[in-house]
PDB file of C-alpha atoms in Angstrom:
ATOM      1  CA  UNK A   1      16.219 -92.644   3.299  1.00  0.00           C
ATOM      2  CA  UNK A   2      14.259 -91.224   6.379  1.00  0.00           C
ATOM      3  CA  UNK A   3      15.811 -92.554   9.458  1.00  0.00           C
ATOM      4  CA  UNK A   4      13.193 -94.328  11.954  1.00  0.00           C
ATOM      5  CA  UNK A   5      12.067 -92.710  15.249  1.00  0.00           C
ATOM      6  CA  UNK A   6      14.694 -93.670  17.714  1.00  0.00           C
ATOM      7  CA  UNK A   7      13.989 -95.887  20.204  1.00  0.00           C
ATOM      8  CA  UNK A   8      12.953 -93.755  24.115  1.00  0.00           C
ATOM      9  CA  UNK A   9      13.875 -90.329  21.998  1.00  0.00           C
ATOM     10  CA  UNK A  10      11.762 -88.396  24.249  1.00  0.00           C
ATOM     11  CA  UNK A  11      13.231 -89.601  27.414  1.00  0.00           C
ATOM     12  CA  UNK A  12      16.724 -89.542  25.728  1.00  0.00           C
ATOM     13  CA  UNK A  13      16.400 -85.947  24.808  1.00  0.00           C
ATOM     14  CA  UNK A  14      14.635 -84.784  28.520  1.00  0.00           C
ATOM     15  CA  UNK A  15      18.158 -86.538  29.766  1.00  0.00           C
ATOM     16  CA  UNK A  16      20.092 -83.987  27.666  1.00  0.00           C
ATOM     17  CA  UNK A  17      17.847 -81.135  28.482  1.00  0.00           C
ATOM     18  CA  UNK A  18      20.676 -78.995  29.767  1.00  0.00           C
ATOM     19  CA  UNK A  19      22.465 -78.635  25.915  1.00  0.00           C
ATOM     20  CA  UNK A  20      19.164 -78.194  24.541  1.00  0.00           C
ATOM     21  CA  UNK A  21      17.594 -74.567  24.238  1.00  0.00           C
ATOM     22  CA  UNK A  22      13.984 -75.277  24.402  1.00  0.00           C
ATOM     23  CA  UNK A  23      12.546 -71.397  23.527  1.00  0.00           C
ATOM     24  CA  UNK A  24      15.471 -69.609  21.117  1.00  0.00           C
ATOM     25  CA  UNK A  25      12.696 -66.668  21.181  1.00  0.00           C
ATOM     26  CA  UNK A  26      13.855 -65.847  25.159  1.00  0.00           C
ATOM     27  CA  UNK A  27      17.094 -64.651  23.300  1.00  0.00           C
ATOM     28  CA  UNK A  28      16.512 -62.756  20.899  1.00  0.00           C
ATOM     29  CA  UNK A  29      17.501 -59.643  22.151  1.00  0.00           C
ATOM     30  CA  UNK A  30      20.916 -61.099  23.375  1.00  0.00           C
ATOM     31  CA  UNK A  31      21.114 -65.173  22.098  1.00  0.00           C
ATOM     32  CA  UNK A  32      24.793 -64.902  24.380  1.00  0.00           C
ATOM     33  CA  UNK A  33      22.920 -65.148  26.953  1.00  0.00           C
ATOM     34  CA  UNK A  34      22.325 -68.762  26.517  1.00  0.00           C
ATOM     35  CA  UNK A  35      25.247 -69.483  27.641  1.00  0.00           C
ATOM     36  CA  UNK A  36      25.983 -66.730  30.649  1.00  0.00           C
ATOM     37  CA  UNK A  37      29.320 -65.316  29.631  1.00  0.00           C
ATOM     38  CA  UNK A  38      30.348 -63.825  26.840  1.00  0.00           C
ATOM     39  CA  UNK A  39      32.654 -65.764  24.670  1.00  0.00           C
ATOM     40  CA  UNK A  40      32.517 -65.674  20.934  1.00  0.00           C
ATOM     41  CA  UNK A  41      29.526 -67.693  19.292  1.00  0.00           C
ATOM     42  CA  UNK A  42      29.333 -69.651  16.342  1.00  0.00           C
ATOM     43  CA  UNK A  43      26.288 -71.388  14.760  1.00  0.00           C
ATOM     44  CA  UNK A  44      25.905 -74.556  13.033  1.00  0.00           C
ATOM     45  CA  UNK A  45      22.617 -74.790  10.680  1.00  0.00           C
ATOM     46  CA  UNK A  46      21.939 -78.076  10.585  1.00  0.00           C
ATOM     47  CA  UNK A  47      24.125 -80.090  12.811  1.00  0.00           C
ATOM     48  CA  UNK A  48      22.718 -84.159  11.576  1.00  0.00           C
ATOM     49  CA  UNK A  49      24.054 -86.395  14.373  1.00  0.00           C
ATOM     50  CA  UNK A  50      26.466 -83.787  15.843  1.00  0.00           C
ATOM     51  CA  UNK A  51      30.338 -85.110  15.355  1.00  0.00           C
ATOM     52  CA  UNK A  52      31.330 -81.937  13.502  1.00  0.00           C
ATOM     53  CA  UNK A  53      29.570 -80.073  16.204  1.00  0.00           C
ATOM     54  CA  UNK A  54      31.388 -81.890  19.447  1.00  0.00           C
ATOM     55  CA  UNK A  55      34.622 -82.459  17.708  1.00  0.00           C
ATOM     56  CA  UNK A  56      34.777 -78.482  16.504  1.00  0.00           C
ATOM     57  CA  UNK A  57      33.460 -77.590  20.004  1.00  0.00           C
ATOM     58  CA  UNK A  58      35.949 -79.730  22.096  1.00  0.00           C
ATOM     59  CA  UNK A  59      38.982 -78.108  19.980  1.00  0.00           C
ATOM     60  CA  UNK A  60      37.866 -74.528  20.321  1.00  0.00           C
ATOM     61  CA  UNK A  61      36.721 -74.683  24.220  1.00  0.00           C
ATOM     62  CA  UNK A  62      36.882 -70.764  24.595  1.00  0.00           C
ATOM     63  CA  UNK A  63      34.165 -70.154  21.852  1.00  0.00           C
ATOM     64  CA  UNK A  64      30.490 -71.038  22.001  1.00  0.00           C
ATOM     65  CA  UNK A  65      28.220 -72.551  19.647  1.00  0.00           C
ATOM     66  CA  UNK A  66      24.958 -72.919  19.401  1.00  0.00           C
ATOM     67  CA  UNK A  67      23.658 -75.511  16.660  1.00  0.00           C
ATOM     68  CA  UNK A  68      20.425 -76.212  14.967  1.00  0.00           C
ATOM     69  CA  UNK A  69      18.527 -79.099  14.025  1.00  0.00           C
ATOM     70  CA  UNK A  70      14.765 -79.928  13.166  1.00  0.00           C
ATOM     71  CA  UNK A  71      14.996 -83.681  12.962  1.00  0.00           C
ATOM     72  CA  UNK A  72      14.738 -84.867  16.192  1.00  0.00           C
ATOM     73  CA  UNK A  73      16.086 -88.498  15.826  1.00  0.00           C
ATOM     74  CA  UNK A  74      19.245 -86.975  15.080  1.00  0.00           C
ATOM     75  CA  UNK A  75      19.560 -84.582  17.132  1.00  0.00           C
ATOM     76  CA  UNK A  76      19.190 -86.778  20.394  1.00  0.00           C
ATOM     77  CA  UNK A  77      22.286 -88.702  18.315  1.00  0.00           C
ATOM     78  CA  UNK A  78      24.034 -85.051  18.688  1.00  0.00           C
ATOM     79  CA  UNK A  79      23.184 -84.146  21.982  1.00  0.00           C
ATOM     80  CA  UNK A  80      24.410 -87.235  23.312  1.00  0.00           C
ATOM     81  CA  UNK A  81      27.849 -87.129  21.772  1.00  0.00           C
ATOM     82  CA  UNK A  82      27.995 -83.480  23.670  1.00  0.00           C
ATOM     83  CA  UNK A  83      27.166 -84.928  26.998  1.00  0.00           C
ATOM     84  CA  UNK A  84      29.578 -87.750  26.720  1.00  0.00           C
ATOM     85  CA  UNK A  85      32.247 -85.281  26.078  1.00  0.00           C
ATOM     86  CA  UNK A  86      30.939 -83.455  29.039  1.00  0.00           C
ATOM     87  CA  UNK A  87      31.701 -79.710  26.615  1.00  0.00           C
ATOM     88  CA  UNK A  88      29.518 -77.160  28.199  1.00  0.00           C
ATOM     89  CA  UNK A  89      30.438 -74.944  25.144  1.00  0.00           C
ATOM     90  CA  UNK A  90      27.225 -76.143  22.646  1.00  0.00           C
ATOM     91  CA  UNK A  91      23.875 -75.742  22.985  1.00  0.00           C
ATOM     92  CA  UNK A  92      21.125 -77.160  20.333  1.00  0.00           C
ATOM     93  CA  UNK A  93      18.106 -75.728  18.960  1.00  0.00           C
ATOM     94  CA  UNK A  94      15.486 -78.553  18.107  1.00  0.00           C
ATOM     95  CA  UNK A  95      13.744 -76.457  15.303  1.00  0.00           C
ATOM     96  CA  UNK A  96      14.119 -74.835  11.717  1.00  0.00           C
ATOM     97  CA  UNK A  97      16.904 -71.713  11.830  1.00  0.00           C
ATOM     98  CA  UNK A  98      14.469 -69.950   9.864  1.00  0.00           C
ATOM     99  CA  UNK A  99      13.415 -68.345  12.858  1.00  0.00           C
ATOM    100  CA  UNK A 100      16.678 -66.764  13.219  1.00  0.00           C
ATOM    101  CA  UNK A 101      14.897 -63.937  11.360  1.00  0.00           C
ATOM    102  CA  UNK A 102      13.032 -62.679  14.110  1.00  0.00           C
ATOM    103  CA  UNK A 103      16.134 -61.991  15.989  1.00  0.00           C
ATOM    104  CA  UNK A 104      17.471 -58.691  16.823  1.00  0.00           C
ATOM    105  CA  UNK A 105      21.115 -58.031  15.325  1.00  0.00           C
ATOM    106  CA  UNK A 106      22.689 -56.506  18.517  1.00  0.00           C
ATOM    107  CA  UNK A 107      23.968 -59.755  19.224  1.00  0.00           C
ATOM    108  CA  UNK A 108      26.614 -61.127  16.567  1.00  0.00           C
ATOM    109  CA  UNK A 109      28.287 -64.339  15.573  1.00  0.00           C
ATOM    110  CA  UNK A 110      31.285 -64.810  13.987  1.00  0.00           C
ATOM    111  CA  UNK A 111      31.259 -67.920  12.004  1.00  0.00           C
ATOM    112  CA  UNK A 112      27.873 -69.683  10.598  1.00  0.00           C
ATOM    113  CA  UNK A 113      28.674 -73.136   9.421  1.00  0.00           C
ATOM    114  CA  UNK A 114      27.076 -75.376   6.680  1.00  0.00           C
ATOM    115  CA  UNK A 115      27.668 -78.394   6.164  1.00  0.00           C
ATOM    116  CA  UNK A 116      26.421 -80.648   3.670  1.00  0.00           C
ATOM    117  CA  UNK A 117      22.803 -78.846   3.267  1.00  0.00           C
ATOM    118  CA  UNK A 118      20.179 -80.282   1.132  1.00  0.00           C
ATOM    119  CA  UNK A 119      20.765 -79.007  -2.623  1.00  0.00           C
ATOM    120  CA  UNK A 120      17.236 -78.897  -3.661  1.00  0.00           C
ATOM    121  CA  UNK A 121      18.243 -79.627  -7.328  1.00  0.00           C
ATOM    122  CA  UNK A 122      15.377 -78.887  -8.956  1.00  0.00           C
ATOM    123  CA  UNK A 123      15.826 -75.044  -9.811  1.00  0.00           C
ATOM    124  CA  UNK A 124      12.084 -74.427  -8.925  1.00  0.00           C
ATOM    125  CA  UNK A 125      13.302 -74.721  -5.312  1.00  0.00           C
ATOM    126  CA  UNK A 126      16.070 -72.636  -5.389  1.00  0.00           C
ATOM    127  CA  UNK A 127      15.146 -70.535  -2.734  1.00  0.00           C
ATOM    128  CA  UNK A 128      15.125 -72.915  -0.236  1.00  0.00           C
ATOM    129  CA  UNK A 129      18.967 -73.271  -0.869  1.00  0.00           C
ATOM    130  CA  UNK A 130      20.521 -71.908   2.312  1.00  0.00           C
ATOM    131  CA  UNK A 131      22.860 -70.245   0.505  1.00  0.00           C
ATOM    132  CA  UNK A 132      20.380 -68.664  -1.395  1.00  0.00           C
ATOM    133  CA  UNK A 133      20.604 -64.726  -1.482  1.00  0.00           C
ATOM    134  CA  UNK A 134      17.162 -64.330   0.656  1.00  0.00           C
ATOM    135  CA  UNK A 135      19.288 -66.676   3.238  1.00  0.00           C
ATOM    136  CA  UNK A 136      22.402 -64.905   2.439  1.00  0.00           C
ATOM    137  CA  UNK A 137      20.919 -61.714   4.117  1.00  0.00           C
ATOM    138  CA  UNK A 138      19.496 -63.100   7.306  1.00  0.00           C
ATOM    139  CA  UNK A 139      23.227 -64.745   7.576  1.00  0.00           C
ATOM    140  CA  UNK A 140      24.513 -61.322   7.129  1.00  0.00           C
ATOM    141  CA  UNK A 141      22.170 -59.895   9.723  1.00  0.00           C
ATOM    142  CA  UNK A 142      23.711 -62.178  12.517  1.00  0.00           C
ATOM    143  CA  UNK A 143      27.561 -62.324  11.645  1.00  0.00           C
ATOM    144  CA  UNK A 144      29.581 -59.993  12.708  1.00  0.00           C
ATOM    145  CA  UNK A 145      31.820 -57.246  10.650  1.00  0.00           C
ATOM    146  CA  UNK A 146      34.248 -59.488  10.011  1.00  0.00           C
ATOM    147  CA  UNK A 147      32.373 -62.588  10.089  1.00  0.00           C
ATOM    148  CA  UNK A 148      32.166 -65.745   7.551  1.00  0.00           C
ATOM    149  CA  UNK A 149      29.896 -68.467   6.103  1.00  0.00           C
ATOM    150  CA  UNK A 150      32.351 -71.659   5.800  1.00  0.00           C
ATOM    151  CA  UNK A 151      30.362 -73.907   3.208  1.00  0.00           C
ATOM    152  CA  UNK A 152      30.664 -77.500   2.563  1.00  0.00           C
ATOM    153  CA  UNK A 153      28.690 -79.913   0.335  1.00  0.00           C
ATOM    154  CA  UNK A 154      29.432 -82.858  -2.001  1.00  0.00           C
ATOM    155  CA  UNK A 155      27.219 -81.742  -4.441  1.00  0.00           C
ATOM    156  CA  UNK A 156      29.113 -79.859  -7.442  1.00  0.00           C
ATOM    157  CA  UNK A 157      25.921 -77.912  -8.922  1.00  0.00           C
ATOM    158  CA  UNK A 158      25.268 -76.458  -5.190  1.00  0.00           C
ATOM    159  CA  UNK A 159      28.369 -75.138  -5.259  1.00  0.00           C
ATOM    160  CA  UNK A 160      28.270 -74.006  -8.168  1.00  0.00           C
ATOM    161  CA  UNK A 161      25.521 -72.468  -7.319  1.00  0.00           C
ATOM    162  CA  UNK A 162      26.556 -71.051  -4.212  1.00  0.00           C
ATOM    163  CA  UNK A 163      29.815 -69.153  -5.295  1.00  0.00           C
ATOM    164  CA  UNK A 164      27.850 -67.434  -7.717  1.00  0.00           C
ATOM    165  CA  UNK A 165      25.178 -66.475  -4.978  1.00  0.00           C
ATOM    166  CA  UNK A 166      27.992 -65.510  -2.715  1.00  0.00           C
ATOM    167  CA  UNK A 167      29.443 -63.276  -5.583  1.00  0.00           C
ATOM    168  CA  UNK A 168      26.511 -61.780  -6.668  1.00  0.00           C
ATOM    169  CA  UNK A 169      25.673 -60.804  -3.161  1.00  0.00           C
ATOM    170  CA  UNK A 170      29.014 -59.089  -2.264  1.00  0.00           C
ATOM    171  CA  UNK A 171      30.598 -61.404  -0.259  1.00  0.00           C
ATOM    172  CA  UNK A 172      34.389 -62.181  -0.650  1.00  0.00           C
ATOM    173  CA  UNK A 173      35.335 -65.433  -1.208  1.00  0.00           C
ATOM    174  CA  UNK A 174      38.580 -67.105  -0.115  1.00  0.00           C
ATOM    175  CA  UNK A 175      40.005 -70.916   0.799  1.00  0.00           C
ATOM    176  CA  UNK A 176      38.018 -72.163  -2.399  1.00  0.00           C
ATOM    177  CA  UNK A 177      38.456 -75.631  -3.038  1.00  0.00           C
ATOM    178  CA  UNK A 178      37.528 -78.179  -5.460  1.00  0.00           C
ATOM    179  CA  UNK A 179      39.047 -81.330  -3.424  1.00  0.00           C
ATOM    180  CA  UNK A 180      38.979 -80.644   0.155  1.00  0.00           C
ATOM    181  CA  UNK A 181      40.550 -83.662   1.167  1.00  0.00           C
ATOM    182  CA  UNK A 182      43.515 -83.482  -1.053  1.00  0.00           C
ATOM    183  CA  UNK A 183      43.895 -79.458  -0.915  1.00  0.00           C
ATOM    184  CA  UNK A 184      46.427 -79.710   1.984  1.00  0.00           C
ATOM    185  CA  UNK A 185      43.914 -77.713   3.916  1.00  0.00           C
ATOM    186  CA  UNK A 186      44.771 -77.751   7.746  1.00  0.00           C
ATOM    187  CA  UNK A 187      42.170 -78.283  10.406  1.00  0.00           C
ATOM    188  CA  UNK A 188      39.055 -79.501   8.714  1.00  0.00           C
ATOM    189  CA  UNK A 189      36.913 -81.766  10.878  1.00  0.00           C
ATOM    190  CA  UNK A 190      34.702 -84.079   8.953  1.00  0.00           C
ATOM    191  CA  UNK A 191      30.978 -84.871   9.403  1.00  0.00           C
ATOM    192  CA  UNK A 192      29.068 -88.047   9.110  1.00  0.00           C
ATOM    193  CA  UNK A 193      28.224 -87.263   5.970  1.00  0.00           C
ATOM    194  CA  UNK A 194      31.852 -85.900   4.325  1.00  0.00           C
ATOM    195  CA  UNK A 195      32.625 -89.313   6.209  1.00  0.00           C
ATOM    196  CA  UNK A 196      30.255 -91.210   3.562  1.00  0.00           C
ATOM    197  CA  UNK A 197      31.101 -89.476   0.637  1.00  0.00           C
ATOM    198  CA  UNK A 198      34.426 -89.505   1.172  1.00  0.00           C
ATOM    199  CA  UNK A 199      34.264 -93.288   1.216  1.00  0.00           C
ATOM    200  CA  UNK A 200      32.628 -93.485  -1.732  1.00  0.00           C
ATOM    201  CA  UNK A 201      35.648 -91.632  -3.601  1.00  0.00           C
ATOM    202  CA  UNK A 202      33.768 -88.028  -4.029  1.00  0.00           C
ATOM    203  CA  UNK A 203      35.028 -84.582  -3.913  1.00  0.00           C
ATOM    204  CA  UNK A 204      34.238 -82.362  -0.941  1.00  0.00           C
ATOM    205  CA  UNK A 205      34.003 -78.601  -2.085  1.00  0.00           C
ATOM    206  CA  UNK A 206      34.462 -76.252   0.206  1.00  0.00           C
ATOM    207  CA  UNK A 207      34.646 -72.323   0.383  1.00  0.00           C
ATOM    208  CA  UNK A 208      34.779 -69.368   3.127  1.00  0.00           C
ATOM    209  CA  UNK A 209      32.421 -66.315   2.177  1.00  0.00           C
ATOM    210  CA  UNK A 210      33.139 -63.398   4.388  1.00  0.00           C
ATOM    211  CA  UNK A 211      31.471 -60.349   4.806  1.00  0.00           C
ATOM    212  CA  UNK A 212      34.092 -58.144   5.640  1.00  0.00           C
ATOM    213  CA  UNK A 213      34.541 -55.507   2.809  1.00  0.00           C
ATOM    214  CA  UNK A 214      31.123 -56.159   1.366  1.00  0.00           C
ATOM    215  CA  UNK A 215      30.438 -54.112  -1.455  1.00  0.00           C
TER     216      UNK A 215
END
């Protein structure tokens, strides 16, 4: 269901201004730079209304993350919870991370998160899947030697679909699980949407895919 324009967004949005990187381009050479100093970066590809983003950012305060979102009614939801939290650790990208490919690769990042990414069932549109192998290599471009996609979605044929593409592309997997929420696995922090489904009594999956040791 498409979620209605949210009341004074523009204003709302100009009021968080400071978390919000309005040209990505400008650091493309060096996308650290965003944030003046030099601590590790993460990236979140689609961040939806942010509480993986601020909780994950307020428990690792020494690491950096920049997150992206092209829905804008969310991500004034996101940029808020931030700003509440007062983290000066995230910054958000109001735009499609499909324009990560025009970045240069001096610059790495050592975890790209994915949360709960549209599926695109029909197999005609399998390329848009963003862990597709034509995403896979811009992903690879950006992390680091020893860097990792950690993948979650509620959707059993996308991740189905994904270890294979992972596989196939070289990547090793590890942390594979079928049942997130009853694997015993240690540190997970939900988002709105694993909040939903979980509700609902479905199965999180969830896998790391690292590069290290490619091929």
């Amino acid at each position: 269901m498409r979620m209605r324009r949210k009341k004074h967004r523009e204003e709302r949005l100009e009021a968080c201004s400071q978390y919000i990187i309005s040209d990505i381009l400008a650091y493309k050479s060096n996308i650290k730079a965003a944030f003046q100093n030099d601590a590790p970066l993460r990236l979140e590809i689609g961040c939806g209304k942010g509480k993986f983003i601020a909780e994950t950012a307020a428990n690792n305060p020494h690491i950096n993350f920049i997150a992206f979102e092209k829905n804008h009614d969310v991500l004034v939801l996101a940029a808020e919870k931030v700003k509440e939290r007062g983290l000066t650790n995230v910054k958000f990208v109001a735009g499609d991370a499909n324009i990560l490919a025009e970045f240069d690769t001096a610059t790495k990042c050592e975890v790209i998160y994915i949360n709960f990414c549209d599926p695109w069932p029909k197999n005609g549109y399998r390329k848009r899947r963003l862990t597709h192998e034509n995403y896979l290599a811009l992903w690879e471009k950006l992390l680091s030697d020893d860097g990792a996609i950690h993948f979650k979605t509620d959707n059993k044929g996308l991740f189905e679909f994904s270890l294979n593409s992972f596989s196939d592309y070289g990547l090793r997997l590890r942390n594979i699980t079928l049942d997130l929420h009853a694997s015993g696995f240690e540190g997970n922090v939900m988002t709105e949407y694993e909040t939903l489904f979980s509700e609902k009594g479905n199965p999180i999956y969830r896998c790391e895919a690292l590069i290290q040791n490619k091929n």
